[in-house]
PDB file of C-alpha atoms in Angstrom:
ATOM      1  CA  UNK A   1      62.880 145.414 133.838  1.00  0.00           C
ATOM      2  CA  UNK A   2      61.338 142.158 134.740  1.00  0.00           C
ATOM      3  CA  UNK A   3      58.755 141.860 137.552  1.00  0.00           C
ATOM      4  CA  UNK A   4      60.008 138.575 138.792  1.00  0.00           C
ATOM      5  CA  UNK A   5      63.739 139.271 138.312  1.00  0.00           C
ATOM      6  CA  UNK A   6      64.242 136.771 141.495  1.00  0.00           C
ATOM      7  CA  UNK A   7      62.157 134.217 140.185  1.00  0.00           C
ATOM      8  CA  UNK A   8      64.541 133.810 137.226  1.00  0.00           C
ATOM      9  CA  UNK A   9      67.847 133.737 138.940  1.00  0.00           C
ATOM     10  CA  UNK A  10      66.603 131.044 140.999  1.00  0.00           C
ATOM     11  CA  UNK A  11      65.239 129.275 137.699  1.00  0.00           C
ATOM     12  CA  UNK A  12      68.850 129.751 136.042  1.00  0.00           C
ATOM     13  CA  UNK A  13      70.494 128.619 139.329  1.00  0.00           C
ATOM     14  CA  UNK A  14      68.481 125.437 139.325  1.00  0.00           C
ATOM     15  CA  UNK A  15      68.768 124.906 135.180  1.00  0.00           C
ATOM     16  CA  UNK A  16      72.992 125.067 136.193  1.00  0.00           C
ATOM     17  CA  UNK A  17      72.902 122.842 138.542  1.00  0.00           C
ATOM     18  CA  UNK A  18      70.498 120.180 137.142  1.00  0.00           C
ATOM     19  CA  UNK A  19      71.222 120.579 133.553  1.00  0.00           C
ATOM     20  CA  UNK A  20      67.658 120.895 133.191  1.00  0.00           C
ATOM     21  CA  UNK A  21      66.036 122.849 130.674  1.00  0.00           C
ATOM     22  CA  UNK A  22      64.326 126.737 131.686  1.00  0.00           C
ATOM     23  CA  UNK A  23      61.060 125.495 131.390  1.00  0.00           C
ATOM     24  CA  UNK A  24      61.539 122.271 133.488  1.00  0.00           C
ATOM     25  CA  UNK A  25      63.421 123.886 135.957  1.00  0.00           C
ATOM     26  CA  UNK A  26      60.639 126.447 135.956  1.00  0.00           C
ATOM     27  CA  UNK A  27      57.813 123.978 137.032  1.00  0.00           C
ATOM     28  CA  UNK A  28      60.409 122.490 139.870  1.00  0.00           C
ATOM     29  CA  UNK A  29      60.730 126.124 141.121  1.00  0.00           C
ATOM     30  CA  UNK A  30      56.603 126.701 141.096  1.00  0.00           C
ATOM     31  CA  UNK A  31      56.434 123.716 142.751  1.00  0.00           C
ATOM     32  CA  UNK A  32      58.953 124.413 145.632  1.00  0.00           C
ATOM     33  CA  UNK A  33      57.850 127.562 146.462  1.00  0.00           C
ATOM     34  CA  UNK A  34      54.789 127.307 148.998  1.00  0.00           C
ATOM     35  CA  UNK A  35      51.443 128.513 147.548  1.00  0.00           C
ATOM     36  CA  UNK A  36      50.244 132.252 147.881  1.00  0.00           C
ATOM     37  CA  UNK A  37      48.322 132.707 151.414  1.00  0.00           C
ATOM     38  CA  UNK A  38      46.303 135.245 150.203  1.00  0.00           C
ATOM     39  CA  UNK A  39      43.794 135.020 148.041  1.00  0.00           C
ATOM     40  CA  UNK A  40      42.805 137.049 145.479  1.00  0.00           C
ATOM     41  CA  UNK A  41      40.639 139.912 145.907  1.00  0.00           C
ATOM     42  CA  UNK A  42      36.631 139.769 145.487  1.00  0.00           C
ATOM     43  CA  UNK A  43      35.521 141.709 142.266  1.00  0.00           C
ATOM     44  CA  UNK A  44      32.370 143.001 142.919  1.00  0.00           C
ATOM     45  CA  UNK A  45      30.041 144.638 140.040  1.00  0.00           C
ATOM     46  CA  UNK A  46      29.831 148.391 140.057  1.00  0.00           C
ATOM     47  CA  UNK A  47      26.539 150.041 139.265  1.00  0.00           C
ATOM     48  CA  UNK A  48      26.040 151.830 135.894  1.00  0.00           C
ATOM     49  CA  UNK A  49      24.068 154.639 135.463  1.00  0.00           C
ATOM     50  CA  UNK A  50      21.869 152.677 133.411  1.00  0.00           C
ATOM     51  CA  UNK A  51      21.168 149.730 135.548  1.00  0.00           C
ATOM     52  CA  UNK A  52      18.921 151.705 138.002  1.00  0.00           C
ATOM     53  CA  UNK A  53      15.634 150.942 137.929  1.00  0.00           C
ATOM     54  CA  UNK A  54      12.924 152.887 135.788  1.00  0.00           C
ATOM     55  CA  UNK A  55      10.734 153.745 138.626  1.00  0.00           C
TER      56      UNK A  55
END
């Protein structure tokens, strides 16, 4: 099953209606849609056991 089953019908509703193909009516549909508002989470380096220092 897709993730973004939504995300397509709304590309193939906009390809039927323009006549446009999937991947132009893709971009149109990216660029409707308002941007994420959150962003994407900090990855922060986990220690290793062999990054401690040699004391």
């Amino acid at each position: 099953m897709t993730k973004n089953r939504n995300f397509k019908v709304e590309v193939r509703a906009r390809m039927a209606m323009t006549g446009e193909k999937y991947t132009v009516a893709r971009r149109a549909v990216l660029l409707e849609r308002p941007a994420d508002p959150t962003p994407p989470p900090e990855v922060t380096a986990s220690p290793r056991p062999g990054d401690a220092p040699i004391q």
